[in-house]
Coordinates of C-alpha atoms in Angstrom, one line a residue:
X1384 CA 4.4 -32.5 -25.8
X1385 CA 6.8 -30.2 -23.2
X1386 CA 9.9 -32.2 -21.7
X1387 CA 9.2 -29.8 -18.6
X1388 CA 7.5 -31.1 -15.7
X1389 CA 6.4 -28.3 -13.5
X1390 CA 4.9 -30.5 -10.8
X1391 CA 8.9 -31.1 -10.0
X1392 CA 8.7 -27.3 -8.6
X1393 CA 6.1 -28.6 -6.1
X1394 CA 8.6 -30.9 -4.6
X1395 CA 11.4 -28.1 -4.4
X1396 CA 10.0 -25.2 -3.2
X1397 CA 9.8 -24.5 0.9
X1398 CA 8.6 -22.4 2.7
X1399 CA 10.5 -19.6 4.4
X1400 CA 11.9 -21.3 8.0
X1401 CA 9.0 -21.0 10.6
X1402 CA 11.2 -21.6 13.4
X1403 CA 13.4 -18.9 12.6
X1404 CA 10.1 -16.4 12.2
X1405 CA 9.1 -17.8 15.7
X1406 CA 12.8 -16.5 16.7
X1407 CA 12.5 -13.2 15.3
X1408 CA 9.2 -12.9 16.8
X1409 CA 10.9 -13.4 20.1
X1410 CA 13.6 -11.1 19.4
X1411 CA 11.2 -8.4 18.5
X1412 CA 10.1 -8.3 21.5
X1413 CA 13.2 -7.8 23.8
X1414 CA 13.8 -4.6 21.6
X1415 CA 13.8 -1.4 22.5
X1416 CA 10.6 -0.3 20.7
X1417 CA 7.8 -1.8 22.0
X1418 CA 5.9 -4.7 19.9
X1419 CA 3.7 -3.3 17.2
X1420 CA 4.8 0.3 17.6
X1421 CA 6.6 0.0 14.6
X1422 CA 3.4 -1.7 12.5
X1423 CA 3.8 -3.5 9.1
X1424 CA 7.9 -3.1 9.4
X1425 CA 7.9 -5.8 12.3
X1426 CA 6.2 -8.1 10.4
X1427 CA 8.5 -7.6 6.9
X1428 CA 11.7 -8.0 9.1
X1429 CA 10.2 -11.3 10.4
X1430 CA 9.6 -12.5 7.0
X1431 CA 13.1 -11.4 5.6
X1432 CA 14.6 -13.5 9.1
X1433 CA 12.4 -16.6 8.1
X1434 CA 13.7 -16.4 4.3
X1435 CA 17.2 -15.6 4.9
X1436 CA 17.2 -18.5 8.0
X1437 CA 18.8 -15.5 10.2
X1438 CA 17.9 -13.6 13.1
X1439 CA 19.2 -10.9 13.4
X1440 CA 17.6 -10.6 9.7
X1441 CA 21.2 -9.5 7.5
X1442 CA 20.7 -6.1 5.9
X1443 CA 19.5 -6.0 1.9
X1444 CA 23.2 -5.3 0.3
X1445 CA 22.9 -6.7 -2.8
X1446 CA 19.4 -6.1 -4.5
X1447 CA 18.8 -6.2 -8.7
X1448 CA 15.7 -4.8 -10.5
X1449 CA 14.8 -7.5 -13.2
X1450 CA 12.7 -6.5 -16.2
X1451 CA 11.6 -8.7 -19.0
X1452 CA 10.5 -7.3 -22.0
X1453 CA 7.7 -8.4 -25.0
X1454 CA 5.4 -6.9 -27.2
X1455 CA 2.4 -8.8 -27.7
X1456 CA 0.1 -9.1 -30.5
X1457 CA -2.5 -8.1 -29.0
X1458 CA -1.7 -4.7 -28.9
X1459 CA -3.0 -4.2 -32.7
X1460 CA -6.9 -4.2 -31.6
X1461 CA -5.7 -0.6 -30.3
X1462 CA -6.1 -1.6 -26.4
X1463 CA -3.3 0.0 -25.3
X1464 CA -2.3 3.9 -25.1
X1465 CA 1.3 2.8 -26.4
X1466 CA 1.8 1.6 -30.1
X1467 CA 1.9 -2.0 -31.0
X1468 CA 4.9 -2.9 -31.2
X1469 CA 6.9 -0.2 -29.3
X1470 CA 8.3 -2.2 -26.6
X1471 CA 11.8 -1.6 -27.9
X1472 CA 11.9 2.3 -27.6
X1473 CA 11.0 1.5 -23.8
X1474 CA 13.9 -0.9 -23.6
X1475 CA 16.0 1.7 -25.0
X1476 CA 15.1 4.7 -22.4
X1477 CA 15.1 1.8 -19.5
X1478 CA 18.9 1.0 -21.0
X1479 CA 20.3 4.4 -21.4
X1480 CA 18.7 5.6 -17.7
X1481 CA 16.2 7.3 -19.3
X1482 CA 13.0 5.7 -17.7
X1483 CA 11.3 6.2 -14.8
X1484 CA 12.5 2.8 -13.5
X1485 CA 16.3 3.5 -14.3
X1486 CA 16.1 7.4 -12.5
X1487 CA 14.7 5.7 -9.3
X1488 CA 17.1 2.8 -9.4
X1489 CA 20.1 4.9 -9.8
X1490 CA 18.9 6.6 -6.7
X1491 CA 18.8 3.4 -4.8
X1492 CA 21.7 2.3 -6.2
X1493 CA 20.2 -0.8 -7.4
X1494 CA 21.2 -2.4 -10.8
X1495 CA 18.9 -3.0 -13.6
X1496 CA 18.5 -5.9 -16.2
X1497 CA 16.5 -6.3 -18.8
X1498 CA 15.9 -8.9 -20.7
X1499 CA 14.5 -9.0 -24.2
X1500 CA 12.2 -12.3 -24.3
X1501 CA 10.1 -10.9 -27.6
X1502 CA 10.4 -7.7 -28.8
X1503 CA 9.1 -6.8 -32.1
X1504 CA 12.1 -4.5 -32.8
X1505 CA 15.5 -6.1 -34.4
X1506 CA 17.8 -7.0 -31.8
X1507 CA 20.8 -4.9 -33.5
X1508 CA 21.5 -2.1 -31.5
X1509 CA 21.0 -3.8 -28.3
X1510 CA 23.7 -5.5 -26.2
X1511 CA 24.3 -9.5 -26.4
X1512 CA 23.1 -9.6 -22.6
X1513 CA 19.8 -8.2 -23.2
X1514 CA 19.0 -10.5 -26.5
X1515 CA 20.4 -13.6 -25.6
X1516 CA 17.4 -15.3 -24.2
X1517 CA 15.0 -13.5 -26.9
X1518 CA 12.6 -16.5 -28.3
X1519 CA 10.9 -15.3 -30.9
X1520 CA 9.9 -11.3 -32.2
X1521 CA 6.4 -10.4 -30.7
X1522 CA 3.5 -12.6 -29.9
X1523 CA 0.7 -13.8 -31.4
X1524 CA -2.7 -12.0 -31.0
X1525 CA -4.2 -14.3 -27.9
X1526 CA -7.6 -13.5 -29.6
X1527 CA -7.9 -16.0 -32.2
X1528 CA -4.3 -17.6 -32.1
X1529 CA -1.5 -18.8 -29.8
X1530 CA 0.8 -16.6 -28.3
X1531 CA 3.5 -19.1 -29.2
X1532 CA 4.3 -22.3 -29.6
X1533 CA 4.2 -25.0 -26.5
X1534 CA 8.3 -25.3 -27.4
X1535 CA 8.4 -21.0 -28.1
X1536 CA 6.7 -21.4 -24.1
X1537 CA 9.3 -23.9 -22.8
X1538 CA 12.8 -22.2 -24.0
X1539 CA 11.0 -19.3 -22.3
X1540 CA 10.4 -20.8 -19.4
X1541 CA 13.8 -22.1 -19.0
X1542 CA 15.1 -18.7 -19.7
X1543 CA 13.7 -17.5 -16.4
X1544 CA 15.0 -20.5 -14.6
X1545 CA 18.3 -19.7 -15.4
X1546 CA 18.2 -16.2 -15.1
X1547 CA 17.1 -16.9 -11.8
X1548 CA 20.1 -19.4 -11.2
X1549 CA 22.4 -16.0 -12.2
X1550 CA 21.2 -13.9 -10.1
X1551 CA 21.3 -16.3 -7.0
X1552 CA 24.5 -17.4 -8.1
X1553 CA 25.7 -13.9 -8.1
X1554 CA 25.0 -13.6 -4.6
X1555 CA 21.9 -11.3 -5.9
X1556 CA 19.9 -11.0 -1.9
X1557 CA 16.6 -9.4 -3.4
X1558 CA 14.5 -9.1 -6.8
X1559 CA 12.6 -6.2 -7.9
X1560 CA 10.4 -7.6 -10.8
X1561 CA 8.8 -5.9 -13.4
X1562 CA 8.1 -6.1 -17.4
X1563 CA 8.5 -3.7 -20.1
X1564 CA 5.4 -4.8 -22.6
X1565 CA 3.0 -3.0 -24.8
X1566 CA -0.5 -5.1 -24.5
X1567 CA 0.9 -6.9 -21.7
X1568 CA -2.1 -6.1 -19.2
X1569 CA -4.2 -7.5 -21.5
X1570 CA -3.1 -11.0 -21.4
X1571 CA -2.2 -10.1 -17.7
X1572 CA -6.0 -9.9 -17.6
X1573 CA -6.5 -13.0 -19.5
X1574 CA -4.7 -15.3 -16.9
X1575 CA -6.1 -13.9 -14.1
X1576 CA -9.4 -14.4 -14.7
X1577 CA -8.8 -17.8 -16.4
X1578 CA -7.5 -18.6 -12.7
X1579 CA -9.9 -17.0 -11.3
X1580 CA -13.0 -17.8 -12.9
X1581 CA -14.1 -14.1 -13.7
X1582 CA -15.8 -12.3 -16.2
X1583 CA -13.6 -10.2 -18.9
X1584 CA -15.2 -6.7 -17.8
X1585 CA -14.3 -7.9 -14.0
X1586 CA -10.4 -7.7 -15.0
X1587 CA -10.0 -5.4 -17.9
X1588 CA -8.3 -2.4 -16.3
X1589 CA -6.9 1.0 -18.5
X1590 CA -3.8 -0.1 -18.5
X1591 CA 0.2 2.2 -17.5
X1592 CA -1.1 4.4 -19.5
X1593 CA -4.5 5.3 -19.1
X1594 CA -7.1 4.5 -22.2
X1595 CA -10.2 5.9 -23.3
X1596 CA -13.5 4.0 -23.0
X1597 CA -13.4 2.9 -26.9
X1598 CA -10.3 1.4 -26.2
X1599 CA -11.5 -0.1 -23.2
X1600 CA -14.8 -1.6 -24.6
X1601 CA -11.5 -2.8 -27.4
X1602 CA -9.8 -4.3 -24.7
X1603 CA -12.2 -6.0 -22.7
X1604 CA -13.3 -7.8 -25.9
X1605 CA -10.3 -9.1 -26.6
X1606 CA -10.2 -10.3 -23.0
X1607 CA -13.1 -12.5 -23.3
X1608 CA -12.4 -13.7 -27.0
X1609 CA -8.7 -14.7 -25.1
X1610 CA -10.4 -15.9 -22.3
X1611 CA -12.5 -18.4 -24.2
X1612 CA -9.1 -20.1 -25.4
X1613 CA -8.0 -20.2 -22.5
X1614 CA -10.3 -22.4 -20.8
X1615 CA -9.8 -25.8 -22.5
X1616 CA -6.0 -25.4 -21.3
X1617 CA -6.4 -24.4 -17.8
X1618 CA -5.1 -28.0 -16.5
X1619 CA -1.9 -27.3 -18.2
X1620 CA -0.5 -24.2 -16.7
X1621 CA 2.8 -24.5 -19.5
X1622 CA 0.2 -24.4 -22.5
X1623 CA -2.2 -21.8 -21.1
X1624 CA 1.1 -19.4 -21.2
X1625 CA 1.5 -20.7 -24.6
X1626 CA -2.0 -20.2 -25.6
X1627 CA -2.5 -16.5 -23.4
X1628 CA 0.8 -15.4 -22.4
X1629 CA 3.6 -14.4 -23.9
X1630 CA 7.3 -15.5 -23.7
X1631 CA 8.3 -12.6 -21.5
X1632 CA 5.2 -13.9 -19.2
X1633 CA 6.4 -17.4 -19.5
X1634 CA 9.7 -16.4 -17.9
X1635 CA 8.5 -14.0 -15.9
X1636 CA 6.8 -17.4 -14.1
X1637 CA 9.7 -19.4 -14.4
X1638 CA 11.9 -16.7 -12.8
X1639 CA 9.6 -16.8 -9.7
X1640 CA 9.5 -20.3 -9.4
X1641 CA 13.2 -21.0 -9.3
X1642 CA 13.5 -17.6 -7.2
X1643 CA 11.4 -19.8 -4.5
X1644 CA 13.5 -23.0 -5.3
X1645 CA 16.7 -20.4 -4.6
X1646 CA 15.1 -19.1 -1.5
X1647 CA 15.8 -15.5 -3.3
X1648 CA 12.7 -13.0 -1.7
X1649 CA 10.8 -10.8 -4.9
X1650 CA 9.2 -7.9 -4.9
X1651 CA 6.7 -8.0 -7.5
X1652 CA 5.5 -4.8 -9.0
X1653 CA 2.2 -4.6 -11.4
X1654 CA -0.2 -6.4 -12.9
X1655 CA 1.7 -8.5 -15.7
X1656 CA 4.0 -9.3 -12.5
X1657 CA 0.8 -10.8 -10.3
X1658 CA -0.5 -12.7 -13.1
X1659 CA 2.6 -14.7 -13.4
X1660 CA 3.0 -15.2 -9.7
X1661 CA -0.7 -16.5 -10.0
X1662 CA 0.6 -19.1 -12.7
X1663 CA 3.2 -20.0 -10.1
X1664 CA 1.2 -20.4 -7.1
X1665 CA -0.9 -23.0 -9.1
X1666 CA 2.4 -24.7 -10.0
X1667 CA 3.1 -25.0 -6.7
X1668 CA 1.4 -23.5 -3.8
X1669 CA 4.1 -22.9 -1.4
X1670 CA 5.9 -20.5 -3.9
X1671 CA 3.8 -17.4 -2.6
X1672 CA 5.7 -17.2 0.8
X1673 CA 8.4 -16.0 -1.3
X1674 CA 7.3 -12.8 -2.7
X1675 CA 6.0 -9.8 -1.5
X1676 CA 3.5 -7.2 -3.3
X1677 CA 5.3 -3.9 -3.9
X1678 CA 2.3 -1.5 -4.5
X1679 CA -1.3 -1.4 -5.5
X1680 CA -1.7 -0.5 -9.4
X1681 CA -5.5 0.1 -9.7
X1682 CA -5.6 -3.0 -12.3
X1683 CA -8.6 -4.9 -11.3
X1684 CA -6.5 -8.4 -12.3
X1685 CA -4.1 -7.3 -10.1
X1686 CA -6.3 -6.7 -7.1
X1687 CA -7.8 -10.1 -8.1
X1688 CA -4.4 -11.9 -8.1
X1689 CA -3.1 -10.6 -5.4
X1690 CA -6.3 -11.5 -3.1
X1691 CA -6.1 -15.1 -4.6
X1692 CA -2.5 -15.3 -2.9
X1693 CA -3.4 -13.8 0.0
X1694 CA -0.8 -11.1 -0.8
X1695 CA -1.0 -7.1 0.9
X1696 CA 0.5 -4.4 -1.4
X1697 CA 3.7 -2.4 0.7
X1698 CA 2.5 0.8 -0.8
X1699 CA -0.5 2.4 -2.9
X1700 CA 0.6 5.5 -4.1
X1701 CA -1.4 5.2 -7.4
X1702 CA 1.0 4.9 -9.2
X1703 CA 0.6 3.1 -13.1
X1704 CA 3.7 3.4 -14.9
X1705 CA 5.0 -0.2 -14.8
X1706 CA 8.2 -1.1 -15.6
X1707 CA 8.8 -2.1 -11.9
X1708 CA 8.4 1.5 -10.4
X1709 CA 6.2 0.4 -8.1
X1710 CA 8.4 -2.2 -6.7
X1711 CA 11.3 -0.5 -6.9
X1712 CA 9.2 2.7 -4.6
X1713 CA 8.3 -0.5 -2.0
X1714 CA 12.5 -1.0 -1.8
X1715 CA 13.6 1.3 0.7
X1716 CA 10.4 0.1 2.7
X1717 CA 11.8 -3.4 2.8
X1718 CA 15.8 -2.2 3.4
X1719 CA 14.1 -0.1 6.5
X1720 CA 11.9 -3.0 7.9
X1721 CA 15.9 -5.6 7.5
X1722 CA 17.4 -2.8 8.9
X1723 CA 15.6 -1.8 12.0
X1724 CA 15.4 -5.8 12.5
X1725 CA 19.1 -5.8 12.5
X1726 CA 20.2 -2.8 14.5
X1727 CA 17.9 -1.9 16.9
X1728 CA 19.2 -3.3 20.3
X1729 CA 17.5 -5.0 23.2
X1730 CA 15.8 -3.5 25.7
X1731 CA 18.5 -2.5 29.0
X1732 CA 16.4 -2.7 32.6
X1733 CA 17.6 -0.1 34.8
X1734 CA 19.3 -1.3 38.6
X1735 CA 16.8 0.4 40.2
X1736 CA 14.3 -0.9 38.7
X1737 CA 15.7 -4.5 38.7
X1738 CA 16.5 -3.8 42.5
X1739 CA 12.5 -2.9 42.8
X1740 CA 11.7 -6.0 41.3
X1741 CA 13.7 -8.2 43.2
X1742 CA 12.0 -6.6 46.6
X1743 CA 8.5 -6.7 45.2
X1744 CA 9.4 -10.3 44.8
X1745 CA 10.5 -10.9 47.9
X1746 CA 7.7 -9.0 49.8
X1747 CA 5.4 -11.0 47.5
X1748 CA 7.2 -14.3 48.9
X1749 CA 6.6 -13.0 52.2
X1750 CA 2.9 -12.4 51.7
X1751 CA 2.4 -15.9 50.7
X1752 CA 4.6 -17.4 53.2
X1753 CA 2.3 -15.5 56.0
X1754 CA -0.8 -16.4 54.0
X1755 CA 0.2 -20.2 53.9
X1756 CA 0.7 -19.7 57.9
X1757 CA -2.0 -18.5 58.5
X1758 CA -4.2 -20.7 56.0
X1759 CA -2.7 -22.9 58.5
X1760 CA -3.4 -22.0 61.9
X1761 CA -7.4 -20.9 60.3
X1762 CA -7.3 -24.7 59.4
X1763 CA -5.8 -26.2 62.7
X1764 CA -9.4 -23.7 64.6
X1765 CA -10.9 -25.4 62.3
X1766 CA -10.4 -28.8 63.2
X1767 CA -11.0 -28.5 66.6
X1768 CA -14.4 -26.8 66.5
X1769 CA -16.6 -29.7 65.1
X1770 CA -15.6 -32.3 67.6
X1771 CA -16.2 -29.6 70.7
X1772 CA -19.9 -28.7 68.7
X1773 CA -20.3 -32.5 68.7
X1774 CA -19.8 -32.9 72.2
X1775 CA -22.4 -29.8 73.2
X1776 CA -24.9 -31.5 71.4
X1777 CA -24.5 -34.6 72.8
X1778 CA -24.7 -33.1 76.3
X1779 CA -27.5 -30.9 75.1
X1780 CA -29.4 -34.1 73.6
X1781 CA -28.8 -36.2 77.2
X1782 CA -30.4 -33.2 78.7
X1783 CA -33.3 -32.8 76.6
X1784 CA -34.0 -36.7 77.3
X1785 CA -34.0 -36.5 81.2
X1786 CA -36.4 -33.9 80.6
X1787 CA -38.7 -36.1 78.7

């Protein structure tokens, strides 16, 4: 039995200060630009004001691209294009800037972490940083055994609490979130349509790397085998990452938890990302206001996910990759939407104008003042005409009866 209670994170998390949205949304409209000419990017810099309690919304100065790493057992049916078990040569490329992840976030000048929750590669040869939180090496096959342990699922958990705590201790103003995994879509696919209540062949996607439809046919069986293991646990959300996940899932989901507890905004990226939000929103349901969708992947879990938390993907380039790419291509979009939030200033009437204005007002004022009058004297006619009408008819009547 888990000494974690998750329904604490209920109790924690927020959401992002309405008021201050409502104060954004009022000092959008004073700008320069006129409301909804500058579409989506309105609505993000009202979203960064409401989480960072600030209006003007404070520039994104000190972002972090966060990957967590795992190969899963999964990956030995042959469902994925990568080989089982090669999670560490990814790590590797990611560490010395040779991924696609690293290139982009050198651009950006974003920093990257990784950390190694269950790679099935020795940990020599990697730095102390990256291994520290490691849990066990590689997961069980999800098909006909656990991924881990319940315990294996709480340290791993806890991991991603604290790396959480780090990185808002550090003064970290933005997460880009991704995973490096081999067979990680798979049990992506697993949870979401455990959540969901789906069939396998409604989530099983080709993965990063696209695979052919043997593999695929490979791959959504081992969804539904998974899938039927999963059920039983669904009440527990702890033991289904146990039973499904992985570690690296497990603290991928307890990295967005406390991110929400932190009030820290996070970009998620692909499907193994989406799947663990989905975990999270069911641990608490207020946790969603915290993150936003990078880009669309094509995984049909992903689409699935991200519909169930009512979340919009930033960008759909098509692109697959993983490894946060995606998230990390939605980044300048978000530093743009802070940006233009913070700088652009308010709108300047002209004298001229303001001078027109005042005398429209006043000729306004006037017209009323002479319609009041008026409206006045019309009434005082008014008055006076029934009582004279009353009168001719009575003479008229006293007539009409000498007559008779």
């Amino acid at each position: 039995m888990s000494s974690l209670n998750l329904d604490d994170f209920t109790d924690l998390i927020e959401r992002p200060d309405g008021g201050v949205r409502r104060d954004a949304e009022a000092y959008r409209e004073r700008r320069i630009v006129p409301p909804g000419a500058l579409g989506r990017l309105d609505d993000l810099g009202e979203w960064l004001a409401a989480a960072q309690s600030a209006v003007p919304v404070r520039p994104i100065e000190h972002p972090r691209a966060v990957l967590f790493a795992g190969d899963h057992g999964v990956a030995a049916l042959g469902v994925s294009a990568r080989p089982a078990g090669g999670a560490g040569r990814l790590v590797r490329a990611a560490l010395e800037g040779a991924s696609p992840a690293s290139v982009l976030a050198r651009g950006l000048g974003v920093p990257v972490r990784v950390i190694d929750m269950s790679l099935e590669s020795d940990p020599e040869g990697l730095p102390d940083e990256v291994v520290r939180h490691r849990v066990r090496r590689g997961s069980g096959r999800i098909d006909v055994e656990d991924a881990m342990t319940l315990e294996e699922a709480e340290a791993a958990f806890r991991a991603g609490v604290a790396v959480a705590d780090e990185e808002a201790d550090s003064g970290t103003d933005l997460v880009v979130l991704g995973d490096i995994s081999v067979g990680g879509t798979t049990a992506a696919a697993v949870l979401v349509a455990a959540l969901c209540g789906t069939d396998a062949s409604v989530v099983t996607g080709r993965g990063g790397q696209a695979i052919d439809d043997l593999a695929w046919m490979r791959k959504c069986a081992a969804v539904r085998d998974a899938l039927r293991r999963a059920r039983p646990v669904l009440g527990d959300q702890l033991q289904l990452l146990a039973t499904v996940g992985g570690p690296d899932m497990a603290a991928m989901t307890g990295f967005l938890l406390q991110s929400a507890v932190r009030k820290m905004p996070v970009i998620l990226d692909g499907v193994v990302s989406a799947a663990c939000a989905l975990v999270g929103q069911r641990v608490a349901f207020r946790a969603p206001d915290w993150w936003l969708a990078g880009q669309r992947s094509g995984e049909p879990a992903q689409a699935k996910a991200l519909d169930r938390m009512a979340l919009e993907p930033l960008l759909d380039h098509g692109v697959t990759v993983g490894e946060g790419v995606g998230a990390l291509l939605a980044l300048p979009l978000v530093r743009a939407a802070a940006s233009l939030a913070a700088e652009l200033p308010e709108a300047v009437v002209p004298a001229a104008e303001e001078a027109s204005e005042d005398a429209s007002k006043l000729d306004s004022d006037s017209d009323s003042e002479a319609d009041s009058e008026a409206d006045s004297g019309a009434g005082a006619g008014a008055e006076s005409l029934p009582g004279a009408g009353s009168d001719a008819e009575s003479e008229a009547g006293s007539g009409s009866d000498a007559q008779a």
